[in-house]
Amino acid sequence: MLKESVEKALNEQINKEFYSAYLYLSMSAWFQTKGLNGFANWMTVQYKEELTHAEKFFAYVNNRSGKVTLAPIAGVPVEFKDVQSIFEYTLEHEQKVTASIDALMDTAIAAGDHATQSFLKWFVDEQVEEESNVQEILDTLRLINGQVNGIFMLNRELGARNFVDDTTASAS
Ligand code: FEO
């Protein structure tokens, strides 16, 4: 049985994961209008990953006999300045998600909820991966410094990313 404080924080995180999905789908749409289909593909894969994160929280709340309460998803930006600023925005966003997962862990610790702490470890590790992936792309973009050839090469590289559902790697 989940304590109220933990259930509330988990429900808020479900909303944040859906928001993230919506945000990345919006970025994918922007890239598609610019003809940068590789970048768009990377963002679409990111969108799908976020959906699996939301679903993992959803299943966990249900498994603990809690109540999932789905709140409205806030609107996301639909216009962006350029390729690099999108990845700067993405990194900032993932850093916020990391802070949110950390706060959720603190709530679980304060509640003495060991099962939720164990469950959240997957997300703690996932956030390290998320931030690192985005940082790497951002570093490359800074080197490219807006040069068209570099953008097209990176576009091709990011077009090869495939969606893999890794939320089931350590069953929770
Ligand atoms: Fe669900 Fe991008 O973290």
PDB file of C-alpha atoms and ligand atoms in Angstrom:
ATOM      1  CA  MET A   1       0.000   0.000   0.000  1.00  0.00           C
ATOM      2  CA  LEU A   2       1.380   3.388  -0.963  1.00  0.00           C
ATOM      3  CA  LYS A   3       1.469   6.288   1.440  1.00  0.00           C
ATOM      4  CA  GLU A   4      -0.437   9.331   0.201  1.00  0.00           C
ATOM      5  CA  SER A   5       2.717  11.461  -0.180  1.00  0.00           C
ATOM      6  CA  VAL A   6       4.378   8.808  -2.365  1.00  0.00           C
ATOM      7  CA  GLU A   7       1.248   8.146  -4.424  1.00  0.00           C
ATOM      8  CA  LYS A   8       0.863  11.865  -5.110  1.00  0.00           C
ATOM      9  CA  ALA A   9       4.517  12.247  -6.154  1.00  0.00           C
ATOM     10  CA  LEU A  10       4.303   9.174  -8.421  1.00  0.00           C
ATOM     11  CA  ASN A  11       1.188  10.560 -10.096  1.00  0.00           C
ATOM     12  CA  GLU A  12       2.930  13.879 -10.647  1.00  0.00           C
ATOM     13  CA  GLN A  13       5.841  12.038 -12.236  1.00  0.00           C
ATOM     14  CA  ILE A  14       3.475  10.194 -14.605  1.00  0.00           C
ATOM     15  CA  ASN A  15       2.299  13.596 -15.791  1.00  0.00           C
ATOM     16  CA  LYS A  16       5.888  14.828 -16.232  1.00  0.00           C
ATOM     17  CA  GLU A  17       6.789  11.791 -18.327  1.00  0.00           C
ATOM     18  CA  PHE A  18       3.783  12.363 -20.600  1.00  0.00           C
ATOM     19  CA  TYR A  19       4.732  16.040 -20.817  1.00  0.00           C
ATOM     20  CA  SER A  20       8.254  15.014 -21.858  1.00  0.00           C
ATOM     21  CA  ALA A  21       6.806  12.738 -24.544  1.00  0.00           C
ATOM     22  CA  TYR A  22       4.642  15.585 -25.848  1.00  0.00           C
ATOM     23  CA  LEU A  23       7.615  17.987 -25.800  1.00  0.00           C
ATOM     24  CA  TYR A  24       9.820  15.656 -27.847  1.00  0.00           C
ATOM     25  CA  LEU A  25       7.027  14.955 -30.305  1.00  0.00           C
ATOM     26  CA  SER A  26       6.702  18.707 -30.809  1.00  0.00           C
ATOM     27  CA  MET A  27      10.437  18.949 -31.452  1.00  0.00           C
ATOM     28  CA  SER A  28      10.148  16.062 -33.910  1.00  0.00           C
ATOM     29  CA  ALA A  29       7.417  17.952 -35.757  1.00  0.00           C
ATOM     30  CA  TRP A  30       9.629  21.058 -35.951  1.00  0.00           C
ATOM     31  CA  PHE A  31      12.556  19.051 -37.363  1.00  0.00           C
ATOM     32  CA  GLN A  32      10.259  17.467 -39.946  1.00  0.00           C
ATOM     33  CA  THR A  33       9.153  20.876 -41.199  1.00  0.00           C
ATOM     34  CA  LYS A  34      12.841  21.740 -41.682  1.00  0.00           C
ATOM     35  CA  GLY A  35      13.549  18.575 -43.680  1.00  0.00           C
ATOM     36  CA  LEU A  36      15.845  17.258 -40.941  1.00  0.00           C
ATOM     37  CA  ASN A  37      14.318  13.803 -40.755  1.00  0.00           C
ATOM     38  CA  GLY A  38      17.237  12.231 -38.873  1.00  0.00           C
ATOM     39  CA  PHE A  39      16.874  14.706 -36.014  1.00  0.00           C
ATOM     40  CA  ALA A  40      13.111  14.172 -36.195  1.00  0.00           C
ATOM     41  CA  ASN A  41      13.657  10.419 -35.904  1.00  0.00           C
ATOM     42  CA  TRP A  42      15.837  10.881 -32.816  1.00  0.00           C
ATOM     43  CA  MET A  43      13.102  12.973 -31.178  1.00  0.00           C
ATOM     44  CA  THR A  44      10.395  10.469 -32.128  1.00  0.00           C
ATOM     45  CA  VAL A  45      12.415   7.694 -30.470  1.00  0.00           C
ATOM     46  CA  GLN A  46      12.799   9.964 -27.433  1.00  0.00           C
ATOM     47  CA  TYR A  47       9.014  10.496 -27.431  1.00  0.00           C
ATOM     48  CA  LYS A  48       8.405   6.734 -27.443  1.00  0.00           C
ATOM     49  CA  GLU A  49      10.873   6.226 -24.601  1.00  0.00           C
ATOM     50  CA  GLU A  50       9.067   8.814 -22.494  1.00  0.00           C
ATOM     51  CA  LEU A  51       5.779   6.997 -23.062  1.00  0.00           C
ATOM     52  CA  THR A  52       7.362   3.812 -21.711  1.00  0.00           C
ATOM     53  CA  HIS A  53       8.595   5.758 -18.662  1.00  0.00           C
ATOM     54  CA  ALA A  54       5.052   6.987 -17.976  1.00  0.00           C
ATOM     55  CA  GLU A  55       3.749   3.432 -18.429  1.00  0.00           C
ATOM     56  CA  LYS A  56       6.349   2.045 -16.026  1.00  0.00           C
ATOM     57  CA  PHE A  57       5.172   4.458 -13.311  1.00  0.00           C
ATOM     58  CA  PHE A  58       1.542   3.707 -14.200  1.00  0.00           C
ATOM     59  CA  ALA A  59       2.064  -0.043 -13.763  1.00  0.00           C
ATOM     60  CA  TYR A  60       3.968   0.459 -10.517  1.00  0.00           C
ATOM     61  CA  VAL A  61       1.218   2.545  -8.883  1.00  0.00           C
ATOM     62  CA  ASN A  62      -1.302  -0.133  -9.842  1.00  0.00           C
ATOM     63  CA  ASN A  63       0.961  -2.941  -8.598  1.00  0.00           C
ATOM     64  CA  ARG A  64       1.149  -1.255  -5.213  1.00  0.00           C
ATOM     65  CA  SER A  65      -2.667  -0.978  -5.071  1.00  0.00           C
ATOM     66  CA  GLY A  66      -2.483   2.770  -5.489  1.00  0.00           C
ATOM     67  CA  LYS A  67      -4.717   4.947  -7.614  1.00  0.00           C
ATOM     68  CA  VAL A  68      -3.461   6.428 -10.867  1.00  0.00           C
ATOM     69  CA  THR A  69      -4.854   9.923 -11.383  1.00  0.00           C
ATOM     70  CA  LEU A  70      -4.148  11.368 -14.806  1.00  0.00           C
ATOM     71  CA  ALA A  71      -3.919  15.161 -14.810  1.00  0.00           C
ATOM     72  CA  PRO A  72      -4.074  17.418 -17.902  1.00  0.00           C
ATOM     73  CA  ILE A  73      -0.837  17.653 -19.864  1.00  0.00           C
ATOM     74  CA  ALA A  74       0.421  21.231 -20.207  1.00  0.00           C
ATOM     75  CA  GLY A  75       1.046  22.740 -23.617  1.00  0.00           C
ATOM     76  CA  VAL A  76       4.540  22.507 -25.094  1.00  0.00           C
ATOM     77  CA  PRO A  77       6.568  24.931 -27.222  1.00  0.00           C
ATOM     78  CA  VAL A  78       5.908  24.544 -30.940  1.00  0.00           C
ATOM     79  CA  GLU A  79       8.494  26.958 -32.337  1.00  0.00           C
ATOM     80  CA  PHE A  80      12.237  26.773 -31.820  1.00  0.00           C
ATOM     81  CA  LYS A  81      15.142  28.997 -32.807  1.00  0.00           C
ATOM     82  CA  ASP A  82      17.549  26.474 -34.295  1.00  0.00           C
ATOM     83  CA  VAL A  83      18.963  22.954 -33.989  1.00  0.00           C
ATOM     84  CA  GLN A  84      21.443  23.719 -31.213  1.00  0.00           C
ATOM     85  CA  SER A  85      18.936  25.604 -29.055  1.00  0.00           C
ATOM     86  CA  ILE A  86      16.610  22.591 -29.205  1.00  0.00           C
ATOM     87  CA  PHE A  87      19.293  20.370 -27.700  1.00  0.00           C
ATOM     88  CA  GLU A  88      20.163  23.007 -25.092  1.00  0.00           C
ATOM     89  CA  TYR A  89      16.470  23.046 -24.179  1.00  0.00           C
ATOM     90  CA  THR A  90      16.410  19.236 -24.119  1.00  0.00           C
ATOM     91  CA  LEU A  91      19.393  19.048 -21.772  1.00  0.00           C
ATOM     92  CA  GLU A  92      17.829  21.599 -19.413  1.00  0.00           C
ATOM     93  CA  HIS A  93      14.599  19.634 -19.521  1.00  0.00           C
ATOM     94  CA  GLU A  94      16.313  16.340 -18.686  1.00  0.00           C
ATOM     95  CA  GLN A  95      18.168  18.024 -15.804  1.00  0.00           C
ATOM     96  CA  LYS A  96      14.772  19.093 -14.441  1.00  0.00           C
ATOM     97  CA  VAL A  97      13.494  15.526 -14.783  1.00  0.00           C
ATOM     98  CA  THR A  98      16.557  14.275 -12.901  1.00  0.00           C
ATOM     99  CA  ALA A  99      15.824  16.747 -10.086  1.00  0.00           C
ATOM    100  CA  SER A 100      12.238  15.538 -10.052  1.00  0.00           C
ATOM    101  CA  ILE A 101      13.286  11.868  -9.776  1.00  0.00           C
ATOM    102  CA  ASP A 102      15.682  12.823  -6.957  1.00  0.00           C
ATOM    103  CA  ALA A 103      12.872  14.644  -5.113  1.00  0.00           C
ATOM    104  CA  LEU A 104      10.650  11.609  -5.611  1.00  0.00           C
ATOM    105  CA  MET A 105      13.360   9.411  -4.120  1.00  0.00           C
ATOM    106  CA  ASP A 106      13.567  11.793  -1.131  1.00  0.00           C
ATOM    107  CA  THR A 107       9.799  11.461  -0.662  1.00  0.00           C
ATOM    108  CA  ALA A 108      10.060   7.655  -0.733  1.00  0.00           C
ATOM    109  CA  ILE A 109      12.920   7.764   1.793  1.00  0.00           C
ATOM    110  CA  ALA A 110      10.977  10.105   4.101  1.00  0.00           C
ATOM    111  CA  ALA A 111       8.004   7.711   3.911  1.00  0.00           C
ATOM    112  CA  GLY A 112      10.199   4.694   4.718  1.00  0.00           C
ATOM    113  CA  ASP A 113       8.988   3.158   1.443  1.00  0.00           C
ATOM    114  CA  HIS A 114      11.770   0.741   0.457  1.00  0.00           C
ATOM    115  CA  ALA A 115       9.911  -0.788  -2.481  1.00  0.00           C
ATOM    116  CA  THR A 116       9.506   2.592  -4.148  1.00  0.00           C
ATOM    117  CA  GLN A 117      13.165   3.407  -3.520  1.00  0.00           C
ATOM    118  CA  SER A 118      14.119   0.152  -5.224  1.00  0.00           C
ATOM    119  CA  PHE A 119      11.766   0.888  -8.139  1.00  0.00           C
ATOM    120  CA  LEU A 120      13.171   4.398  -8.581  1.00  0.00           C
ATOM    121  CA  LYS A 121      16.762   3.187  -8.906  1.00  0.00           C
ATOM    122  CA  TRP A 122      16.069   2.292 -12.538  1.00  0.00           C
ATOM    123  CA  PHE A 123      15.072   5.908 -13.206  1.00  0.00           C
ATOM    124  CA  VAL A 124      18.086   7.310 -11.348  1.00  0.00           C
ATOM    125  CA  ASP A 125      20.342   5.296 -13.683  1.00  0.00           C
ATOM    126  CA  GLU A 126      18.227   6.135 -16.727  1.00  0.00           C
ATOM    127  CA  GLN A 127      18.625   9.863 -16.075  1.00  0.00           C
ATOM    128  CA  VAL A 128      22.418   9.548 -16.124  1.00  0.00           C
ATOM    129  CA  GLU A 129      22.058   7.960 -19.566  1.00  0.00           C
ATOM    130  CA  GLU A 130      19.521  10.536 -20.761  1.00  0.00           C
ATOM    131  CA  GLU A 131      21.659  13.521 -19.799  1.00  0.00           C
ATOM    132  CA  SER A 132      24.809  11.967 -21.198  1.00  0.00           C
ATOM    133  CA  ASN A 133      23.204  11.183 -24.597  1.00  0.00           C
ATOM    134  CA  VAL A 134      21.910  14.720 -24.996  1.00  0.00           C
ATOM    135  CA  GLN A 135      25.188  16.259 -23.799  1.00  0.00           C
ATOM    136  CA  GLU A 136      27.081  14.277 -26.432  1.00  0.00           C
ATOM    137  CA  ILE A 137      24.862  15.567 -29.241  1.00  0.00           C
ATOM    138  CA  LEU A 138      25.130  19.101 -27.884  1.00  0.00           C
ATOM    139  CA  ASP A 139      28.930  18.886 -27.759  1.00  0.00           C
ATOM    140  CA  THR A 140      28.938  17.767 -31.398  1.00  0.00           C
ATOM    141  CA  LEU A 141      26.617  20.611 -32.388  1.00  0.00           C
ATOM    142  CA  ARG A 142      28.885  23.118 -30.681  1.00  0.00           C
ATOM    143  CA  LEU A 143      31.826  21.784 -32.682  1.00  0.00           C
ATOM    144  CA  ILE A 144      29.808  21.907 -35.905  1.00  0.00           C
ATOM    145  CA  ASN A 145      28.945  25.525 -35.088  1.00  0.00           C
ATOM    146  CA  GLY A 146      26.050  25.735 -37.539  1.00  0.00           C
ATOM    147  CA  GLN A 147      27.975  24.468 -40.600  1.00  0.00           C
ATOM    148  CA  VAL A 148      25.588  22.834 -43.043  1.00  0.00           C
ATOM    149  CA  ASN A 149      27.799  19.824 -43.845  1.00  0.00           C
ATOM    150  CA  GLY A 150      28.162  18.967 -40.164  1.00  0.00           C
ATOM    151  CA  ILE A 151      24.424  19.320 -39.552  1.00  0.00           C
ATOM    152  CA  PHE A 152      23.676  16.945 -42.438  1.00  0.00           C
ATOM    153  CA  MET A 153      26.215  14.388 -41.211  1.00  0.00           C
ATOM    154  CA  LEU A 154      24.725  14.449 -37.717  1.00  0.00           C
ATOM    155  CA  ASN A 155      21.246  14.299 -39.233  1.00  0.00           C
ATOM    156  CA  ARG A 156      22.214  11.068 -40.987  1.00  0.00           C
ATOM    157  CA  GLU A 157      23.715   9.622 -37.814  1.00  0.00           C
ATOM    158  CA  LEU A 158      20.653  10.400 -35.668  1.00  0.00           C
ATOM    159  CA  GLY A 159      18.416   8.916 -38.330  1.00  0.00           C
ATOM    160  CA  ALA A 160      19.842   5.490 -37.447  1.00  0.00           C
ATOM    161  CA  ARG A 161      18.525   5.540 -33.878  1.00  0.00           C
ATOM    162  CA  ASN A 162      15.992   2.795 -33.200  1.00  0.00           C
ATOM    163  CA  PHE A 163      13.427   2.606 -30.447  1.00  0.00           C
ATOM    164  CA  VAL A 164      14.113  -0.089 -27.864  1.00  0.00           C
ATOM    165  CA  ASP A 165      11.884  -0.509 -24.845  1.00  0.00           C
ATOM    166  CA  ASP A 166      14.422  -0.934 -22.056  1.00  0.00           C
ATOM    167  CA  THR A 167      11.984  -0.363 -19.178  1.00  0.00           C
ATOM    168  CA  THR A 168      11.552  -4.096 -18.798  1.00  0.00           C
ATOM    169  CA  ALA A 169      15.318  -4.738 -18.471  1.00  0.00           C
ATOM    170  CA  SER A 170      15.034  -4.906 -14.675  1.00  0.00           C
ATOM    171  CA  ALA A 171      11.476  -5.937 -13.863  1.00  0.00           C
ATOM    172  CA  SER A 172       9.782  -3.823 -11.218  1.00  0.00           C
TER     173      SER A 172
HETATM  174 FE1  FEO B   1      11.667  10.071 -18.741  1.00  0.00          FE
HETATM  175 FE2  FEO B   1      13.718  11.710 -20.483  1.00  0.00          FE
HETATM  176  O1  FEO B   1      13.238  11.015 -18.858  1.00  0.00           O
END
